[in-house]
Coordinates of C-alpha atoms in Angstrom, one line a residue:
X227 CA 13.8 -3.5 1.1
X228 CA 12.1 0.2 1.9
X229 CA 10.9 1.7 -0.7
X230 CA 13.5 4.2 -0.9
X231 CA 16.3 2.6 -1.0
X232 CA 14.5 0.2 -3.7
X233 CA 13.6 3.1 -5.5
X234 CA 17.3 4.5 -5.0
X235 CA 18.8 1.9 -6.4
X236 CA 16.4 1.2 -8.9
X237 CA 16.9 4.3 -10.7
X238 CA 20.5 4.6 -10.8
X239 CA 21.6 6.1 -14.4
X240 CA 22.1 5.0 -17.2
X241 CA 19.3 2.0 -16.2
X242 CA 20.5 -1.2 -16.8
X243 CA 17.4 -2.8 -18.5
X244 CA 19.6 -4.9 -20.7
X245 CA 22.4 -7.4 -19.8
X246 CA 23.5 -11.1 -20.8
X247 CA 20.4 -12.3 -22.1
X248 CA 18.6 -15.3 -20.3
X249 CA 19.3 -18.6 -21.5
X250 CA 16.6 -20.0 -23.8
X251 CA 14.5 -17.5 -24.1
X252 CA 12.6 -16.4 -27.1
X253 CA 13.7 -13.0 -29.5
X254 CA 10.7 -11.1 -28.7
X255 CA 10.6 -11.6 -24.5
X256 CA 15.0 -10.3 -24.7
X257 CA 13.6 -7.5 -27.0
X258 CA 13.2 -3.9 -25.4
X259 CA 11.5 -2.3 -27.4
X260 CA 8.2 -1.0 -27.3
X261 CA 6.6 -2.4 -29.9
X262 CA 8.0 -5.7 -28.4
X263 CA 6.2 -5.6 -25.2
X264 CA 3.0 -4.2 -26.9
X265 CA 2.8 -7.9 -28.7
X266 CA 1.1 -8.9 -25.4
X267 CA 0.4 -5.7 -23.6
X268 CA -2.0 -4.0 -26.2
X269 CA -3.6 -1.7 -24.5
X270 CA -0.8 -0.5 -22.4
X271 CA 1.4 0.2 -25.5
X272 CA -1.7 1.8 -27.6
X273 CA -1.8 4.2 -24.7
X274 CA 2.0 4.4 -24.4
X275 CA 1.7 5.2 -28.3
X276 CA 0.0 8.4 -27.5
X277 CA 1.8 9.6 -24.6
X278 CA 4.1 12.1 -23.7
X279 CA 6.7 9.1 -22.7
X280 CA 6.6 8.4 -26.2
X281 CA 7.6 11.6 -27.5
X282 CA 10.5 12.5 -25.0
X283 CA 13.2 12.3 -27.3
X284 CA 11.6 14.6 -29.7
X285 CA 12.7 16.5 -32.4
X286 CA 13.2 19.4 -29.9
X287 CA 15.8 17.0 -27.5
X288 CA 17.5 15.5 -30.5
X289 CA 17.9 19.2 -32.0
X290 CA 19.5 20.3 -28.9
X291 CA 21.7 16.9 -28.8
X292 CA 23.0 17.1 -31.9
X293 CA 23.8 20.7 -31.5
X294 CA 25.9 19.7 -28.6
X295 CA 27.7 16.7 -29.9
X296 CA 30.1 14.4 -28.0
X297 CA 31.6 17.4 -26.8
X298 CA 29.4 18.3 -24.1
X299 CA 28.2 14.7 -23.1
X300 CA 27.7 15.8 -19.4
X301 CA 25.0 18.3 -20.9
X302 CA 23.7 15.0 -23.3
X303 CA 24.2 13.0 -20.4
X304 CA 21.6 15.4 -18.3
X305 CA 18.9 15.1 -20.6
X306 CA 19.0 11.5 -21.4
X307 CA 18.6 10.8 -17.7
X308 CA 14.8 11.8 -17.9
X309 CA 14.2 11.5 -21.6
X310 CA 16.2 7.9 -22.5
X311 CA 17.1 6.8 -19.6
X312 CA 18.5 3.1 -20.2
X313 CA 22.1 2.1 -20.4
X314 CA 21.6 0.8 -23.9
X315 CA 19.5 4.0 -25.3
X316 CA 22.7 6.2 -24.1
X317 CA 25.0 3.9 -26.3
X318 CA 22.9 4.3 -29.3
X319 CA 23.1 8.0 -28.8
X320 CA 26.6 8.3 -28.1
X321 CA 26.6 6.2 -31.8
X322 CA 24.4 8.6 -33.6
X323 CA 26.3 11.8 -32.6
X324 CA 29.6 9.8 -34.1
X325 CA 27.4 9.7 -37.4
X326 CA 25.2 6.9 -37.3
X327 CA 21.5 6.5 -37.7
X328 CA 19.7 6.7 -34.7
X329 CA 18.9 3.2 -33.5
X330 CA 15.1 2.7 -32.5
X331 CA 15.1 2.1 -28.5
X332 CA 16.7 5.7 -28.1
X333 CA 14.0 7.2 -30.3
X334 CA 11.3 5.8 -28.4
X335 CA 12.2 8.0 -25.6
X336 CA 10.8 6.9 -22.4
X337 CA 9.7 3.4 -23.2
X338 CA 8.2 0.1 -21.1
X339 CA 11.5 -1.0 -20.0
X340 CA 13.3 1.9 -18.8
X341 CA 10.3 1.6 -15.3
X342 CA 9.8 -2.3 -15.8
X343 CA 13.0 -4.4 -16.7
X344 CA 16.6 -4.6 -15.0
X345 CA 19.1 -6.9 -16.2
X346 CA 16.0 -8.4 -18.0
X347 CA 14.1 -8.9 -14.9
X348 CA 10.9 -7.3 -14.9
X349 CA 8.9 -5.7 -12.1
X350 CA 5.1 -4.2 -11.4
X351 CA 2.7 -3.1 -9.4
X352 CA 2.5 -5.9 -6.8
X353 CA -2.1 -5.1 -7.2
X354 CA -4.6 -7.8 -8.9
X355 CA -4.6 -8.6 -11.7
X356 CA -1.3 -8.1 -12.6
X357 CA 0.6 -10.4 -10.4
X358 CA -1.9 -13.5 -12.0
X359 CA -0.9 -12.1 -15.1
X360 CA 2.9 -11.5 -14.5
X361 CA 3.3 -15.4 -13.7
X362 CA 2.6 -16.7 -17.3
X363 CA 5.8 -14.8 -19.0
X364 CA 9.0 -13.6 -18.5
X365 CA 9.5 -16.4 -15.6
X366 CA 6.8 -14.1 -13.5
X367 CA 7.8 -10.6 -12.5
X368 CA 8.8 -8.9 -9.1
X369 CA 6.3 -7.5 -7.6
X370 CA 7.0 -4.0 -6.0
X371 CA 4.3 -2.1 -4.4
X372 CA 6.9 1.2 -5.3
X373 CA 5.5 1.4 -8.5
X374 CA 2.0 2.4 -6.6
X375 CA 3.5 5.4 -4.7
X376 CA 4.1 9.0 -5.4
X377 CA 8.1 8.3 -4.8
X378 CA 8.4 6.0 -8.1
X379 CA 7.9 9.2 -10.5
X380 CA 9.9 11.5 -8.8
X381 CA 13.7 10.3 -10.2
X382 CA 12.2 12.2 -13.5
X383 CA 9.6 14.7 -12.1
X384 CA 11.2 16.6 -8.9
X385 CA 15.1 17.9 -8.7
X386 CA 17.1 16.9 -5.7
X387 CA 17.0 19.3 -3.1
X388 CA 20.6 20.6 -4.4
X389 CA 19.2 21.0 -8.2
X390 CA 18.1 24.4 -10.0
X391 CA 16.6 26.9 -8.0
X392 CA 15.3 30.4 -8.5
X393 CA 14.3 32.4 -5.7
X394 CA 14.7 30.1 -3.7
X395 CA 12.2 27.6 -5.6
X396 CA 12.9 24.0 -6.9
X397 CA 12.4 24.3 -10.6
X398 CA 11.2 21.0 -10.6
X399 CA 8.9 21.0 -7.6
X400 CA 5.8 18.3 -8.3
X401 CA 6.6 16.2 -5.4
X402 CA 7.4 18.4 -2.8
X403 CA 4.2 20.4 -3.7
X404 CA 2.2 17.4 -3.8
X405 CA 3.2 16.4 0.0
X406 CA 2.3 19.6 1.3
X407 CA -1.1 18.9 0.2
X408 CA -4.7 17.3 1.1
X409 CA -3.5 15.3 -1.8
X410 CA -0.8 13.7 -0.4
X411 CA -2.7 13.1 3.7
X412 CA -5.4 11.2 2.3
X413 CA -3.0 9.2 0.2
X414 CA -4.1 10.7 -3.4
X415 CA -1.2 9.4 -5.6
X416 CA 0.6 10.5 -9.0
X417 CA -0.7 7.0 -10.6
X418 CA -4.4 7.7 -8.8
X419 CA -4.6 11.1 -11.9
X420 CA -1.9 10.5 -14.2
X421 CA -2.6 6.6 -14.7
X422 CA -6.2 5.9 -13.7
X423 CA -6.8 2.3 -13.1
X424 CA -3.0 1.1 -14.1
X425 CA -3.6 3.1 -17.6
X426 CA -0.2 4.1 -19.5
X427 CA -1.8 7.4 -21.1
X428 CA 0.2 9.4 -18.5
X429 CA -2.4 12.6 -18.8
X430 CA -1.3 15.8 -18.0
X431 CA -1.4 19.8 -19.3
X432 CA -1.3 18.6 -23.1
X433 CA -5.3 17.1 -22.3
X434 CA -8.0 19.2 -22.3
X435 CA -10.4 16.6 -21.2
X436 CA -8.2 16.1 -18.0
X437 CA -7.1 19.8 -17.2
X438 CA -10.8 20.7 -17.7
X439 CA -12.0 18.4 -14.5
X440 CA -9.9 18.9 -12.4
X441 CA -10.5 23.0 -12.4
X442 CA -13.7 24.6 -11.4
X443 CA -14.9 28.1 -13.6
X444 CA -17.2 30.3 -13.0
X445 CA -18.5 33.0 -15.1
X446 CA -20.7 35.7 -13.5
X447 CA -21.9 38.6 -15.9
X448 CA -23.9 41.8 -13.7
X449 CA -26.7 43.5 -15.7
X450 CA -25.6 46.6 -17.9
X451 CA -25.8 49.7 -15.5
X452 CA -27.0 52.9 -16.1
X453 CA -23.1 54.1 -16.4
X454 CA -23.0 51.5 -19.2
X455 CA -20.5 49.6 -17.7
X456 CA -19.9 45.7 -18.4
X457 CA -19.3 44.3 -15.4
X458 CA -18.3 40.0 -15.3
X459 CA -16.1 38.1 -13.0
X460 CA -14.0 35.1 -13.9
X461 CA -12.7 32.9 -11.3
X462 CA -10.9 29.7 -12.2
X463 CA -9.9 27.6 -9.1
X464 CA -7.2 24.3 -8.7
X465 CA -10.0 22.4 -7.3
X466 CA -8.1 18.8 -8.2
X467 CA -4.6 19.0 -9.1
X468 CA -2.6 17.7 -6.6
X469 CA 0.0 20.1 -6.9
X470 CA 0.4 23.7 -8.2
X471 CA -1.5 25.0 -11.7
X472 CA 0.6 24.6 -14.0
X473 CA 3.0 22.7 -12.0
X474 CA 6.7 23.3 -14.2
X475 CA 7.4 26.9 -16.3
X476 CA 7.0 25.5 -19.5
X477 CA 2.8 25.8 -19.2
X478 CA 0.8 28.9 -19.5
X479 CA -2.6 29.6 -18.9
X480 CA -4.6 33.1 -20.6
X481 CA -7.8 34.1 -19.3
X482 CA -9.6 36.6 -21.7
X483 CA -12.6 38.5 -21.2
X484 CA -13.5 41.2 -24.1
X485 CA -16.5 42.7 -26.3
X486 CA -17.4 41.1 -29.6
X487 CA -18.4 43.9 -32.2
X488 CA -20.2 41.9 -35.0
X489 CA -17.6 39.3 -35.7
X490 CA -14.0 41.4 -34.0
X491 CA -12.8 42.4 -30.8
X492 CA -14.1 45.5 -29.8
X493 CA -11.5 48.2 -29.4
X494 CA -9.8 48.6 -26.1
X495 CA -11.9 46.1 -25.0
X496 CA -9.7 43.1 -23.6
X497 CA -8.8 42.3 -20.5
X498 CA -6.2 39.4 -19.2
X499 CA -4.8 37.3 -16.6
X500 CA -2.0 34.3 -17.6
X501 CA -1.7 32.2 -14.9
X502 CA 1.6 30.4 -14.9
X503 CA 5.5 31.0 -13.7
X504 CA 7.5 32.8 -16.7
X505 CA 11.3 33.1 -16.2
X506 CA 14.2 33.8 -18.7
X507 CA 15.5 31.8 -20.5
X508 CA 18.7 31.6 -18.9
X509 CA 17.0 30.9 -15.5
X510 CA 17.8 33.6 -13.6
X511 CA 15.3 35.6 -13.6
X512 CA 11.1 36.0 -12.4
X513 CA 8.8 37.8 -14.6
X514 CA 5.7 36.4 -12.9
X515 CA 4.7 33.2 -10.9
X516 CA 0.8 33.4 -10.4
X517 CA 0.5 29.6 -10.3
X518 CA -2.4 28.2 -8.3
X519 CA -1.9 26.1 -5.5
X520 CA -4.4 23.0 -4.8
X521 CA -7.3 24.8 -3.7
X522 CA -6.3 28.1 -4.3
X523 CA -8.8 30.7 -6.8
X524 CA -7.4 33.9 -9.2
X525 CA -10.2 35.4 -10.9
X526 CA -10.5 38.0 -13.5
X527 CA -12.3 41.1 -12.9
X528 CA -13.8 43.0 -15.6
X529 CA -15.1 46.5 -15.3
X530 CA -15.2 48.2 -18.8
X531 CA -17.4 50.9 -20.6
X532 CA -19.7 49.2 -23.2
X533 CA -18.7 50.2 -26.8
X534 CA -21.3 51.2 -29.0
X535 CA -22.1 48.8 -31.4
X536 CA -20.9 45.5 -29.3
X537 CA -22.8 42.7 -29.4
X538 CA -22.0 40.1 -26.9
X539 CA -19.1 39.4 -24.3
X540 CA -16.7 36.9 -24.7
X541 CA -15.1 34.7 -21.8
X542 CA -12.5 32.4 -23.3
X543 CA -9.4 29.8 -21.2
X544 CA -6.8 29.2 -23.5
X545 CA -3.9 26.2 -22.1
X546 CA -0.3 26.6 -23.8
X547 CA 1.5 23.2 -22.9
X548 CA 4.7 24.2 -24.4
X549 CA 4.6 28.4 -24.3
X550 CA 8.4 28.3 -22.7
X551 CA 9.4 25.9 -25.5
X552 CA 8.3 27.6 -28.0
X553 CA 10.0 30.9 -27.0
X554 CA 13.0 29.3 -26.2
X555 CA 13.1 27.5 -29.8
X556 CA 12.7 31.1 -31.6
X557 CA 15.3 32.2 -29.6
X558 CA 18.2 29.2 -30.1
X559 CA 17.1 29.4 -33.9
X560 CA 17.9 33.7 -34.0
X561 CA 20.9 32.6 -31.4
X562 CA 22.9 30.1 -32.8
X563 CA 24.6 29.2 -36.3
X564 CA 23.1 26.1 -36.9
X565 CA 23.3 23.3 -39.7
X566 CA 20.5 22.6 -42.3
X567 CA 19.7 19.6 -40.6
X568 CA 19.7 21.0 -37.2
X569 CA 17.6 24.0 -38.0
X570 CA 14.8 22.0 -40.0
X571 CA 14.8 19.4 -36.6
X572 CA 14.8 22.7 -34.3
X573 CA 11.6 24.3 -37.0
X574 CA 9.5 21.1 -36.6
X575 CA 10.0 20.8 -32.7
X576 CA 8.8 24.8 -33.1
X577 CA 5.7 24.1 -35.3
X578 CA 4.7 21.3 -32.7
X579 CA 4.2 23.6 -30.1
X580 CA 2.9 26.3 -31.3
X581 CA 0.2 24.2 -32.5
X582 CA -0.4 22.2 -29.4
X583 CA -2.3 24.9 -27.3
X584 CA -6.2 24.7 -27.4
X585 CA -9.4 26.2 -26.2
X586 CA -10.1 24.9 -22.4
X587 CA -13.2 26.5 -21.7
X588 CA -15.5 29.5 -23.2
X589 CA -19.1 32.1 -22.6
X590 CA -20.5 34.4 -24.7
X591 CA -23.4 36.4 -23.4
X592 CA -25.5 38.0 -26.1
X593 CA -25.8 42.0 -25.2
X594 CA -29.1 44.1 -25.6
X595 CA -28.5 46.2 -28.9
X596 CA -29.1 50.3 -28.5
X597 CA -32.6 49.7 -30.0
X598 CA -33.8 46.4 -27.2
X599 CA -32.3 48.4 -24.8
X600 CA -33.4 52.1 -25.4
X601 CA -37.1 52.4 -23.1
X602 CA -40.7 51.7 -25.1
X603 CA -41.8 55.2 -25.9
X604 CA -46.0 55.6 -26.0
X605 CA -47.9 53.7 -28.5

């Protein structure tokens, strides 16, 4: 079978991962839990553990849920397709909005099974050493060389071509930026970044460690003129994302260049550029898209008069995974009347994001004082 029409029919929704169990099998191999598979698979479900897969049904997701009840199940409906996408992980949220506890396969929001089992079948990446290695359980696996191309993430990463759009954009647009790029001619996959080597960490905005290689910075300060001007230059280029920078509108990016007075910003002294694509909340509207396509540079220019009793200028990159998150949360908490439990689950999906930003980069450059810089009189 092609790999799109595999792929087609392998993600149709809800995913049937379950089914009639198989006849003599053991409790842990019918089990579909994550914790289940990680019995053998230890390394995968460590790094699993620490993904964002692992944190898709969120306190933020199960805030909105709840909010919308049984009610709106198309609206439920549309968010579990991404963020629990299994037949049985629907059921168990269709339970918990009638009043029951949350069962555990739903909470572990994109888990091992929803890409690797139907009908308890599993499949994988048809590579060495994996198809050795998928032979000694489960009565082997199917081996689908799918799971290796850039068309196997799209079902959750890129809206159809009839989904969301505003000005004309995709909202969800990773794939179809991807295969307009070098990226995707010299055969540069998803997996090939966002699962080195077979790896389940599934990197993205929320590492530094990953962001930070695949951009190149540059920092260029000019000696203080005789105007007293501070002159720099930032320039911060998508030199390996495969797509744009940030890719979705949920990420922001704040370049800041300012003068340090002793130990606070000197007066009047900042200067910014946010590279991302802010809209409104309700999705109609564009206050910015400044995004970076693979290859493409912004840079920050600084041109400022030297106040008198700074010390140094600061360069600093600061990455907000979740800045459209976070104002949308302050928003549906001023918005809507909400219950005590829903307004504590909507406060702690808040708190995470607000804390999840972090430093990607930084210079200082130490600035002559009026005294080093003032010319030597005679001795």
């Amino acid at each position: 079978m092609p790999t799109t029409a595999f792929l087609s029919h392998y993600w149709t929704r809800p995913v049937p991962i379950g089914g009639p169990a198989p006849p003599h099998w053991p409790a842990f191999e019918t089990a579909l839990s994550a914790r289940a598979c990680g019995q053998c698979h230890i390394s995968q479900y460590r790094q699993w553990r620490k993904s964002r897969h692992a944190l898709a049904m969120g306190p933020g997701v199960m805030g909105q849920l709840a909010k919308a009840g049984l009610g709106h199940w198309a609206f439920v409906r549309g968010c579990l397709s991404c963020h629990a996408p299994a037949r049985r992980q629907w059921r168990e949220v269709r339970a918990m909005l009638n009043g029951q506890p949350l069962a555990t396969l739903a909470h572990q929001g994109v888990t091992c099974a929803d890409c690797h089992v139907r009908h308890y079948q599993r499949f994988g990446p048809a590579l060495e050493p994996y198809l050795a290695a998928g032979r000694i359980v489960h009565g082997g696996f199917t081996p689908r060389r799918a799971f290796t191309r850039s068309r196997f993430c799209i079902s959750c990463h890129q809206f159809h071509r009839s989904g969301a759009r505003l000005n004309g954009s995709l909202l969800e647009n990773v794939y179809g930026q991807w295969r307009k790029s070098r990226y995707a001619r010299e055969k540069v996959t998803c997996q090939s970044c966002h699962m080195p080597d077979g790896r389940h960490n599934f990197y993205g905005i929320h590492n530094p460690r990953f962001v930070r290689r695949a951009l190149t910075i540059h920092f260029r300060t000019r000696p203080l003129g005789s105007g007293q001007a501070l002159k720099a230059r930032l320039v911060i280029t998508n030199s390996g994302v495969g797509h744009d920078f940030p890719t979705y509108t949920t990420p922001e990016v704040i370049a800041t260049i300012w003068q340090r007075c002793a130990r606070v910003v000197c007066r009047g002294s900042v200067r910014r550029l946010v590279i991302g694509w802010r809209i409104s909340l309700d999705l109609k509207h564009q206050y910015f898209d400044t995004r970076l396509k693979p290859g493409q540079s912004r840079d920050l220019s600084y041109d400022v008069a030297k106040a008198p009793h700074a010390t140094a200028l600061a360069a600093r990159i600061r990455v907000y995974p979740d800045a459209a998150y976070v104002r949308f949360f302050r928003a549906y908490l001023a918005r809507y009347t909400l219950t005590a439990s829903e307004r504590r689950t909507i406060r702690q999906a808040l708190t995470r994001d607000l804390h999840s930003s972090y430093v990607l980069w930084q210079a200082d450059r130490p600035l002559p004082s009026p005294q080093t810089s003032r010319p030597a009189g005679p001795h």
